[in-house]
Tab-separated table of N, CA and C and ligand atoms in Angstrom:
chain	number	residue	atom	x	y	z
N	1	UNK	N	0.630	-1.283	-0.016
N	1	UNK	CA	-0.113	-0.032	0.077
N	1	UNK	C	0.775	1.322	-0.284
N	2	UNK	N	0.478	2.423	-1.058
N	2	UNK	CA	1.972	3.278	-1.053
N	2	UNK	C	1.269	4.265	0.227
N	3	UNK	N	2.474	4.952	0.735
N	3	UNK	CA	2.374	5.773	1.750
N	3	UNK	C	2.027	6.873	1.225
N	4	UNK	N	0.985	7.523	2.109
N	4	UNK	CA	-0.122	8.826	1.683
N	4	UNK	C	0.924	9.771	2.362
N	5	UNK	N	2.361	10.691	1.464
N	5	UNK	CA	3.412	11.095	1.606
N	5	UNK	C	2.278	12.865	2.185
N	6	UNK	N	1.900	12.736	1.188
N	6	UNK	CA	0.915	14.373	1.575
N	6	UNK	C	-0.165	14.635	2.485
N	7	UNK	N	-0.298	13.641	3.099
N	7	UNK	CA	-1.022	13.099	4.269
N	7	UNK	C	0.065	13.573	5.721
N	8	UNK	N	0.556	12.587	5.241
N	8	UNK	CA	1.966	11.854	6.562
N	8	UNK	C	2.346	13.805	6.337
N	9	UNK	N	2.631	14.540	5.706
N	9	UNK	CA	3.326	16.145	5.866
N	9	UNK	C	2.362	17.057	6.602
N	10	UNK	N	0.642	16.802	6.365
N	10	UNK	CA	0.356	17.767	7.080
N	10	UNK	C	0.221	16.859	8.104
N	11	UNK	N	0.232	16.072	8.602
N	11	UNK	CA	-0.073	16.074	10.090
N	11	UNK	C	1.323	16.566	10.541
N	12	UNK	N	2.180	16.276	10.086
N	12	UNK	CA	4.116	16.748	10.339
N	12	UNK	C	3.757	18.406	10.850
N	13	UNK	N	3.510	18.969	9.645
N	13	UNK	CA	3.408	20.447	9.407
N	13	UNK	C	2.559	20.813	10.425
N	14	UNK	N	1.299	20.482	10.613
N	14	UNK	CA	0.603	21.301	11.980
N	14	UNK	C	0.881	21.145	12.988
N	15	UNK	N	1.907	20.410	13.317
N	15	UNK	CA	2.551	20.269	14.794
N	15	UNK	C	3.839	21.292	14.433
N	16	UNK	N	4.377	21.187	13.294
N	16	UNK	CA	5.216	22.010	13.353
N	16	UNK	C	5.078	23.586	13.163
N	17	UNK	N	4.071	23.649	12.550
N	17	UNK	CA	3.135	25.644	12.879
N	17	UNK	C	2.870	25.739	13.972
N	18	UNK	N	2.411	24.684	14.936
N	18	UNK	CA	1.900	24.748	16.358
N	18	UNK	C	2.777	24.952	17.211
N	19	UNK	N	3.819	25.455	17.050
N	19	UNK	CA	5.134	25.450	18.137
N	19	UNK	C	5.015	23.609	18.825
N	20	UNK	N	4.623	22.767	17.567
N	20	UNK	CA	4.802	21.581	18.721
N	20	UNK	C	5.840	20.905	18.271
N	21	UNK	N	6.669	19.928	19.044
N	21	UNK	CA	7.847	19.266	19.116
N	21	UNK	C	7.936	17.835	17.486
N	22	UNK	N	9.070	17.956	17.546
N	22	UNK	CA	9.442	16.760	16.674
N	22	UNK	C	8.528	15.522	17.350
N	23	UNK	N	8.478	15.432	18.722
N	23	UNK	CA	7.948	14.081	19.217
N	23	UNK	C	6.226	14.104	18.761
N	24	UNK	N	5.643	15.290	19.223
N	24	UNK	CA	3.972	15.474	18.612
N	24	UNK	C	4.098	14.738	17.636
N	25	UNK	N	4.651	15.921	16.812
N	25	UNK	CA	4.631	14.908	15.582
N	25	UNK	C	4.704	14.027	14.884
N	26	UNK	N	5.972	12.935	15.605
N	26	UNK	CA	5.628	11.897	15.232
N	26	UNK	C	4.252	11.066	16.186
N	27	UNK	N	4.124	11.569	17.245
N	27	UNK	CA	3.073	10.829	17.797
N	27	UNK	C	1.372	11.383	17.087
N	28	UNK	N	2.095	11.724	16.543
N	28	UNK	CA	0.530	12.305	15.496
N	28	UNK	C	0.596	10.747	14.298
N	29	UNK	N	1.708	11.159	13.814
N	29	UNK	CA	1.570	10.161	12.482
N	29	UNK	C	1.555	8.761	12.936
N	30	UNK	N	2.211	8.210	14.076
N	30	UNK	CA	1.436	6.974	14.878
N	30	UNK	C	0.036	6.752	15.353
N	31	UNK	N	-0.047	7.433	15.502
N	31	UNK	CA	-1.759	7.698	15.848
N	31	UNK	C	-2.573	7.322	14.970
N	32	UNK	N	-2.144	8.431	13.529
N	32	UNK	CA	-2.986	7.905	12.136
N	32	UNK	C	-2.481	6.631	12.009
N	33	UNK	N	-1.278	6.249	11.876
N	33	UNK	CA	-0.846	5.122	10.338
N	33	UNK	C	-0.575	3.968	12.179
N	34	UNK	N	-0.707	3.734	13.195
N	34	UNK	CA	-0.126	2.691	13.714
N	34	UNK	C	1.138	2.749	13.799
N	35	UNK	N	1.722	3.578	12.930
N	35	UNK	CA	3.481	2.898	12.560
N	35	UNK	C	4.346	4.337	11.685
N	36	UNK	N	5.401	4.364	12.168
N	36	UNK	CA	5.991	5.250	11.512
N	36	UNK	C	6.455	5.028	10.213
N	37	UNK	N	6.057	5.224	9.001
N	37	UNK	CA	6.634	4.827	8.017
N	37	UNK	C	8.374	5.983	7.496
N	38	UNK	N	9.099	5.353	6.723
N	38	UNK	CA	10.296	5.883	6.566
N	38	UNK	C	10.143	7.364	5.701
N	39	UNK	N	9.228	7.682	5.373
N	39	UNK	CA	9.329	8.849	4.722
N	39	UNK	C	8.925	9.910	5.965
N	40	UNK	N	7.786	9.421	7.205
N	40	UNK	CA	7.389	10.187	7.947
N	40	UNK	C	8.814	10.826	9.362
N	41	UNK	N	9.566	10.112	8.671
N	41	UNK	CA	11.276	10.745	9.462
N	41	UNK	C	11.944	11.805	8.496
N	42	UNK	N	11.898	11.343	7.416
N	42	UNK	CA	12.584	12.258	6.931
N	42	UNK	C	11.911	13.517	6.081
N	43	UNK	N	10.655	13.299	6.638
N	43	UNK	CA	9.307	14.678	6.666
N	43	UNK	C	9.784	15.468	7.512
N	44	UNK	N	9.956	14.964	9.208
N	44	UNK	CA	9.868	15.883	10.225
N	44	UNK	C	11.127	15.709	10.309
N	45	UNK	N	12.352	15.614	9.968
N	45	UNK	CA	14.095	15.680	9.992
N	45	UNK	C	13.719	17.432	9.143
N	46	UNK	N	13.198	17.281	7.864
N	46	UNK	CA	13.449	18.584	7.133
N	46	UNK	C	12.698	19.502	7.484
N	47	UNK	N	11.464	19.248	8.095
N	47	UNK	CA	10.483	20.273	8.511
N	47	UNK	C	10.563	20.937	9.680
N	48	UNK	N	11.372	20.139	10.529
N	48	UNK	CA	11.738	20.516	12.172
N	48	UNK	C	13.376	20.969	12.281
N	49	UNK	N	14.112	20.384	10.733
N	49	UNK	CA	15.630	21.003	10.480
N	49	UNK	C	16.005	20.620	11.545
N	50	UNK	N	15.961	19.028	11.770
N	50	UNK	CA	16.743	18.424	12.575
N	50	UNK	C	17.653	17.180	11.713
N	51	UNK	N	18.738	16.492	12.171
N	51	UNK	CA	19.361	15.493	11.365
N	51	UNK	C	18.617	14.397	11.580
N	52	UNK	N	18.632	13.658	10.522
N	52	UNK	CA	17.557	12.628	10.252
N	52	UNK	C	17.946	11.593	11.265
N	53	UNK	N	19.364	11.652	11.957
N	53	UNK	CA	19.691	10.703	13.144
N	53	UNK	C	18.976	10.589	14.253
N	54	UNK	N	18.833	12.470	14.512
N	54	UNK	CA	18.255	12.860	15.431
N	54	UNK	C	16.851	12.185	15.502
N	55	UNK	N	16.371	12.324	14.603
N	55	UNK	CA	14.786	11.788	14.525
N	55	UNK	C	14.700	10.410	14.485
N	56	UNK	N	16.019	9.743	14.157
N	56	UNK	CA	15.362	8.668	14.074
N	56	UNK	C	15.633	7.977	15.572
N	57	UNK	N	16.859	8.706	16.520
N	57	UNK	CA	16.967	8.111	17.606
N	57	UNK	C	15.602	8.560	18.253
N	58	UNK	N	15.042	9.299	18.203
N	58	UNK	CA	13.648	9.952	18.992
N	58	UNK	C	12.937	8.959	18.816
N	59	UNK	N	12.545	8.597	17.378
N	59	UNK	CA	11.594	7.095	16.601
N	59	UNK	C	11.814	5.881	17.346
N	60	UNK	N	13.219	5.766	17.540
N	60	UNK	CA	13.261	4.431	18.551
N	60	UNK	C	13.358	4.677	20.049
N	61	UNK	N	13.562	5.057	20.388
N	61	UNK	CA	13.922	5.800	21.740
N	61	UNK	C	12.703	5.591	22.975
N	62	UNK	N	11.584	5.728	22.277
N	62	UNK	CA	10.492	5.735	22.878
N	62	UNK	C	9.416	4.297	22.314
N	63	UNK	N	9.343	3.800	23.416
N	63	UNK	CA	7.972	2.131	22.920
N	63	UNK	C	7.083	2.917	22.317
N	64	UNK	N	6.196	3.770	22.308
N	64	UNK	CA	5.385	4.071	21.793
N	64	UNK	C	4.850	3.947	20.416
N	65	UNK	N	6.771	4.415	19.860
N	65	UNK	CA	6.577	4.671	18.426
N	65	UNK	C	6.857	3.022	17.794
N	66	UNK	N	6.758	2.663	16.583
N	66	UNK	CA	7.191	1.405	16.200
N	66	UNK	C	7.579	1.911	14.028
N	67	UNK	N	8.881	1.644	13.784
N	67	UNK	CA	8.833	1.378	12.648
N	67	UNK	C	8.271	0.331	11.913
N	68	UNK	N	7.681	-0.639	12.167
N	68	UNK	CA	7.034	-1.402	11.527
N	68	UNK	C	5.647	-1.320	11.320
N	69	UNK	N	4.860	-1.774	10.195
N	69	UNK	CA	3.581	-1.601	10.694
N	69	UNK	C	2.713	-2.356	11.314
N	70	UNK	N	2.022	-1.950	12.303
N	70	UNK	CA	1.326	-2.665	13.270
N	70	UNK	C	-0.219	-2.867	12.963
N	71	UNK	N	-0.889	-3.829	13.711
N	71	UNK	CA	-2.420	-4.330	13.535
N	71	UNK	C	-3.298	-3.110	13.856
N	72	UNK	N	-4.184	-3.337	13.755
N	72	UNK	CA	-5.287	-2.736	14.427
N	72	UNK	C	-5.261	-2.757	15.579
N	73	UNK	N	-5.479	-4.234	16.086
N	73	UNK	CA	-5.458	-4.671	17.512
N	73	UNK	C	-4.287	-5.132	17.768
N	74	UNK	N	-3.601	-5.079	18.887
N	74	UNK	CA	-2.332	-4.998	19.403
N	74	UNK	C	-2.673	-6.024	20.563
N	75	UNK	N	-1.961	-6.923	21.030
N	75	UNK	CA	-1.864	-7.903	21.879
N	75	UNK	C	-0.410	-8.308	22.666
N	76	UNK	N	-0.149	-7.922	23.828
N	76	UNK	CA	1.182	-7.813	24.579
N	76	UNK	C	0.905	-8.791	25.960
N	77	UNK	N	1.896	-9.877	25.783
N	77	UNK	CA	1.834	-10.938	26.927
N	77	UNK	C	2.962	-10.546	27.471
N	78	UNK	N	2.804	-10.307	28.415
N	78	UNK	CA	3.795	-10.308	29.475
N	78	UNK	C	4.998	-11.490	29.901
N	79	UNK	N	6.127	-11.258	29.803
N	79	UNK	CA	6.781	-12.599	29.577
N	79	UNK	C	8.209	-12.466	30.914
N	80	UNK	N	7.562	-11.529	31.637
N	80	UNK	CA	8.040	-11.084	33.234
N	80	UNK	C	8.609	-12.206	33.657
N	81	UNK	N	9.290	-12.358	34.720
N	81	UNK	CA	9.244	-13.492	36.000
N	81	UNK	C	8.317	-14.004	36.230
N	82	UNK	N	7.996	-13.047	36.831
N	82	UNK	CA	6.583	-13.588	37.726
N	82	UNK	C	5.482	-13.834	36.884
N	83	UNK	N	4.697	-13.085	35.291
N	83	UNK	CA	4.242	-13.217	34.717
N	83	UNK	C	4.840	-14.910	34.014
N	84	UNK	N	5.907	-15.189	33.604
N	84	UNK	CA	6.628	-16.514	33.174
N	84	UNK	C	6.126	-17.968	33.992
N	85	UNK	N	6.434	-17.500	35.240
N	85	UNK	CA	6.323	-18.650	36.368
N	85	UNK	C	4.531	-18.992	36.210
N	86	UNK	N	4.000	-18.129	36.391
N	86	UNK	CA	2.603	-18.407	36.353
N	86	UNK	C	2.069	-19.016	35.208
N	87	UNK	N	2.753	-19.282	33.888
N	87	UNK	CA	2.089	-19.696	32.654
N	87	UNK	C	1.968	-18.274	31.510
N	88	UNK	N	2.526	-17.651	31.134
N	88	UNK	CA	2.338	-16.741	30.238
N	88	UNK	C	2.983	-17.398	28.677
N	89	UNK	N	4.129	-17.973	28.959
N	89	UNK	CA	4.397	-18.685	27.721
N	89	UNK	C	3.495	-19.465	27.172
N	90	UNK	N	2.456	-20.367	28.107
N	90	UNK	CA	1.263	-21.172	27.574
N	90	UNK	C	0.088	-20.430	26.641
N	91	UNK	N	0.661	-18.784	27.142
N	91	UNK	CA	-0.837	-18.079	26.571
N	91	UNK	C	-0.137	-17.326	25.227
N	92	UNK	N	1.066	-17.370	25.418
N	92	UNK	CA	1.583	-16.415	24.218
N	92	UNK	C	1.226	-18.118	23.134
N	93	UNK	N	1.861	-18.738	23.374
N	93	UNK	CA	1.888	-20.115	22.455
N	93	UNK	C	0.233	-19.843	21.724
N	94	UNK	N	-0.628	-19.998	22.788
N	94	UNK	CA	-2.125	-20.440	22.238
N	94	UNK	C	-2.600	-19.028	20.981
N	95	UNK	N	-2.031	-17.899	21.869
N	95	UNK	CA	-2.186	-16.754	20.672
N	95	UNK	C	-1.422	-16.745	19.400
N	96	UNK	N	-0.013	-17.457	19.398
N	96	UNK	CA	0.241	-17.586	18.240
N	96	UNK	C	-0.334	-18.416	17.424
N	97	UNK	N	-0.547	-19.516	17.862
N	97	UNK	CA	-1.672	-20.260	17.177
N	97	UNK	C	-3.296	-20.284	16.681
N	98	UNK	N	-3.498	-19.342	17.518
N	98	UNK	CA	-5.144	-18.581	17.391
N	98	UNK	C	-4.636	-17.753	15.962
N	99	UNK	N	-3.701	-17.046	16.199
N	99	UNK	CA	-3.484	-15.757	15.047
N	99	UNK	C	-2.768	-16.148	13.902
N	100	UNK	N	-1.890	-17.311	13.891
N	100	UNK	CA	-1.439	-17.879	12.776
N	100	UNK	C	-0.249	-16.780	12.725
N	101	UNK	N	0.474	-16.134	13.822
N	101	UNK	CA	1.268	-15.629	13.630
N	101	UNK	C	2.844	-16.021	14.935
N	102	UNK	N	4.296	-15.439	14.667
N	102	UNK	CA	5.204	-15.315	15.872
N	102	UNK	C	4.770	-14.160	16.576
N	103	UNK	N	5.683	-14.303	17.823
N	103	UNK	CA	5.296	-13.185	18.713
N	103	UNK	C	6.616	-11.912	17.948
N	104	UNK	N	6.022	-10.667	17.772
N	104	UNK	CA	6.824	-9.579	17.405
N	104	UNK	C	6.056	-9.346	15.623
N	105	UNK	N	5.044	-10.590	15.143
N	105	UNK	CA	4.392	-10.480	13.970
N	105	UNK	C	3.193	-9.673	14.054
N	106	UNK	N	3.020	-9.394	12.560
N	106	UNK	CA	1.724	-8.855	12.333
N	106	UNK	C	0.843	-9.514	11.296
N	107	UNK	N	-0.248	-9.463	11.592
N	107	UNK	CA	-1.453	-10.904	10.816
N	107	UNK	C	-1.174	-9.674	9.185
N	108	UNK	N	-1.043	-10.629	8.261
N	108	UNK	CA	-1.290	-9.951	6.728
N	108	UNK	C	-2.196	-8.815	6.411
N	109	UNK	N	-3.356	-9.171	6.975
N	109	UNK	CA	-4.428	-8.629	7.046
N	109	UNK	C	-4.381	-6.870	8.027
N	110	UNK	N	-3.240	-6.745	8.449
N	110	UNK	CA	-3.388	-5.890	9.518
N	110	UNK	C	-3.895	-5.688	10.401
N	111	UNK	N	-4.578	-6.753	11.114
N	111	UNK	CA	-5.856	-6.999	12.314
N	111	UNK	C	-5.124	-6.985	13.115
N	112	UNK	N	-4.033	-7.662	13.518
N	112	UNK	CA	-3.609	-8.281	14.845
N	112	UNK	C	-1.913	-7.975	15.132
N	113	UNK	N	-1.339	-7.816	15.819
N	113	UNK	CA	-0.193	-7.383	16.618
N	113	UNK	C	0.097	-7.971	17.650
N	114	UNK	N	1.241	-9.222	17.780
N	114	UNK	CA	1.302	-9.705	19.018
N	114	UNK	C	2.711	-9.787	19.380
N	115	UNK	N	2.574	-9.421	20.484
N	115	UNK	CA	4.234	-8.868	21.118
N	115	UNK	C	4.397	-9.207	22.515
N	116	UNK	N	5.836	-9.262	22.944
N	116	UNK	CA	5.987	-9.710	24.326
N	116	UNK	C	6.749	-8.792	24.815
N	117	UNK	N	6.141	-8.672	26.102
N	117	UNK	CA	6.934	-7.162	26.936
N	117	UNK	C	7.606	-7.832	28.323
N	118	UNK	N	8.581	-7.108	28.583
N	118	UNK	CA	8.923	-7.871	30.064
N	118	UNK	C	8.747	-7.116	31.003
N	119	UNK	N	7.718	-7.680	31.892
N	119	UNK	CA	7.033	-6.698	33.349
N	119	UNK	C	6.471	-5.735	33.065
N	120	UNK	N	5.113	-5.498	33.157
N	120	UNK	CA	4.067	-4.321	33.051
N	120	UNK	C	4.196	-3.506	34.673
N	121	UNK	N	5.186	-3.951	35.574
N	121	UNK	CA	4.727	-2.994	36.970
N	121	UNK	C	3.741	-3.929	37.851
N	122	UNK	N	3.085	-5.271	37.276
N	122	UNK	CA	2.013	-5.267	37.852
N	122	UNK	C	1.895	-6.329	38.257
N	123	UNK	N	2.908	-7.437	38.854
N	123	UNK	CA	3.169	-8.434	39.021
N	123	UNK	C	2.419	-9.747	39.774
N	124	UNK	N	1.918	-8.700	40.744
N	124	UNK	CA	0.520	-9.651	41.582
N	124	UNK	C	-0.288	-10.047	40.639
N	125	UNK	N	-0.686	-9.476	39.794
N	125	UNK	CA	-1.488	-9.505	38.671
N	125	UNK	C	-1.782	-10.669	37.945
N	126	UNK	N	-0.102	-10.593	37.440
N	126	UNK	CA	0.014	-12.094	36.498
N	126	UNK	C	-0.472	-12.955	36.168
N	127	UNK	N	-0.217	-13.928	35.272
N	127	UNK	CA	-0.335	-12.913	34.349
N	127	UNK	C	-0.891	-12.374	33.293
N	128	UNK	N	-0.079	-11.145	32.828
N	128	UNK	CA	-0.706	-10.119	32.191
N	128	UNK	C	-0.747	-9.992	30.990
N	129	UNK	N	-2.552	-9.559	29.951
N	129	UNK	CA	-2.420	-9.627	28.551
N	129	UNK	C	-2.804	-8.619	28.584
N	130	UNK	N	-1.942	-7.535	27.974
N	130	UNK	CA	-2.833	-5.956	27.170
N	130	UNK	C	-3.283	-6.629	26.029
N	131	UNK	N	-4.620	-5.840	25.673
N	131	UNK	CA	-5.098	-5.679	24.539
N	131	UNK	C	-5.279	-4.497	24.393
N	132	UNK	N	-5.128	-3.966	23.491
N	132	UNK	CA	-5.025	-2.315	22.822
N	132	UNK	C	-5.539	-1.655	23.563
N	133	UNK	N	-4.038	-1.684	25.084
N	133	UNK	CA	-3.773	-1.108	25.936
N	133	UNK	C	-4.907	-1.372	26.965
N	134	UNK	N	-5.330	-2.270	27.269
N	134	UNK	CA	-6.524	-2.906	28.205
N	134	UNK	C	-5.511	-3.516	29.116
N	135	UNK	N	-5.544	-3.571	30.052
N	135	UNK	CA	-5.052	-5.013	31.079
N	135	UNK	C	-5.902	-5.766	31.344
N	136	UNK	N	-5.498	-7.234	31.258
N	136	UNK	CA	-6.136	-8.065	31.979
N	136	UNK	C	-5.161	-8.975	32.869
N	137	UNK	N	-5.677	-9.355	33.928
N	137	UNK	CA	-4.791	-9.857	34.705
N	137	UNK	C	-4.712	-10.992	34.808
N	138	UNK	N	-4.535	-12.071	35.687
N	138	UNK	CA	-4.590	-13.399	35.987
N	138	UNK	C	-5.125	-13.860	34.792
N	139	UNK	N	-4.532	-13.774	33.728
N	139	UNK	CA	-4.579	-14.235	32.985
N	139	UNK	C	-4.851	-16.103	32.236
N	140	UNK	N	-5.407	-16.735	31.889
N	140	UNK	CA	-5.244	-18.000	31.532
N	140	UNK	C	-5.403	-18.591	30.008
N	141	UNK	N	-5.346	-19.374	29.688
N	141	UNK	CA	-5.495	-20.156	28.024
N	141	UNK	C	-6.483	-19.844	27.813
N	142	UNK	N	-7.908	-20.196	28.463
N	142	UNK	CA	-9.066	-20.018	27.958
N	142	UNK	C	-9.683	-18.688	28.037
N	143	UNK	N	-9.153	-17.982	28.946
N	143	UNK	CA	-9.602	-16.136	29.033
N	143	UNK	C	-9.213	-16.019	27.677
N	144	UNK	N	-7.747	-16.309	27.166
N	144	UNK	CA	-6.888	-15.373	26.406
N	144	UNK	C	-7.789	-15.890	24.693
N	145	UNK	N	-8.234	-17.268	24.540
N	145	UNK	CA	-8.888	-17.336	23.632
N	145	UNK	C	-10.033	-16.747	23.618
N	146	UNK	N	-11.155	-16.166	24.747
N	146	UNK	CA	-12.531	-15.925	24.801
N	146	UNK	C	-11.945	-14.143	24.793
N	147	UNK	N	-10.457	-13.524	24.835
N	147	UNK	CA	-9.773	-12.367	24.724
N	147	UNK	C	-10.395	-12.227	23.281
N	148	UNK	N	-9.701	-13.237	22.130
N	148	UNK	CA	-9.029	-13.045	20.980
N	148	UNK	C	-10.865	-13.440	20.104
N	149	UNK	N	-11.532	-14.217	20.657
N	149	UNK	CA	-13.187	-14.205	20.021
N	149	UNK	C	-13.459	-12.880	20.065
N	150	UNK	N	-13.586	-12.198	21.261
N	150	UNK	CA	-13.863	-11.071	21.451
N	150	UNK	C	-14.113	-10.441	20.433
N	151	UNK	N	-12.390	-9.689	20.613
N	151	UNK	CA	-11.993	-9.234	19.138
N	151	UNK	C	-12.374	-9.185	17.577
N	152	UNK	N	-12.466	-10.502	17.643
N	152	UNK	CA	-12.842	-11.458	16.083
N	152	UNK	C	-14.175	-11.160	15.775
N	153	UNK	N	-14.782	-10.978	17.036
N	153	UNK	CA	-16.380	-10.461	17.144
N	153	UNK	C	-16.549	-8.810	16.902
N	154	UNK	N	-16.323	-8.196	17.441
N	154	UNK	CA	-16.186	-6.833	17.065
N	154	UNK	C	-15.349	-6.724	15.715
N	155	UNK	N	-15.129	-7.077	15.288
N	155	UNK	CA	-13.885	-7.064	13.575
N	155	UNK	C	-15.130	-7.019	13.271
N	156	UNK	N	-15.698	-8.876	13.219
N	156	UNK	CA	-16.742	-8.888	12.097
N	156	UNK	C	-17.926	-7.457	12.347
N	157	UNK	N	-18.366	-7.651	13.510
N	157	UNK	CA	-19.168	-6.265	13.273
N	157	UNK	C	-19.247	-4.926	12.609
N	158	UNK	N	-18.056	-4.890	13.275
N	158	UNK	CA	-17.271	-3.450	11.691
N	158	UNK	C	-17.349	-3.589	10.714
N	159	UNK	N	-17.118	-4.477	10.400
N	159	UNK	CA	-17.017	-5.235	8.840
N	159	UNK	C	-18.756	-4.973	8.003
N	160	UNK	N	-19.707	-5.532	9.153
N	160	UNK	CA	-21.054	-5.859	8.609
N	160	UNK	C	-21.968	-4.731	8.761
N	161	UNK	N	-20.881	-3.489	9.899
N	161	UNK	CA	-21.580	-2.103	9.976
N	161	UNK	C	-22.125	-1.548	8.613
W	1	LIG	S1	6.047	-9.964	34.932
W	1	LIG	FE1	4.350	-9.233	34.511
W	1	LIG	S2	3.776	-7.646	35.662
W	1	LIG	FE2	5.775	-7.998	36.345
């Protein structure tokens, strides 16, 4: 799919005109496209008059930014020690099978991205899965199944609306 360079420039320009920072400009692009295409880094570099390496450093420093296209729904499985000992690897395995992708990947239709994280700071609630920013604690394999079904159902409803 071609990158809409004009639209991306519009978002960056809007931040630059309003005294926004390069971070705010990248946030605007990330929030619209769910990742930062290379063109966004180039345009931000030009518009803010910063070296490309500096913009790249910002884009790779913050976890909120991704240089790879992400799915509409993002599932994160915590593999930190506390979650690991309580069974998060089994949950991850099931999600990988269910979605047909490996951790770190995105489905071809860009509906789902599956990621792993190392400790979300809520170990007492582990194992934890975060779905689109929403934390679910004491996760189990059947609960993970239900979670995916719910997201798929919601997707189907959007498609049929
Ligand atoms: S190990 Fe999962 S929240 Fe800490």
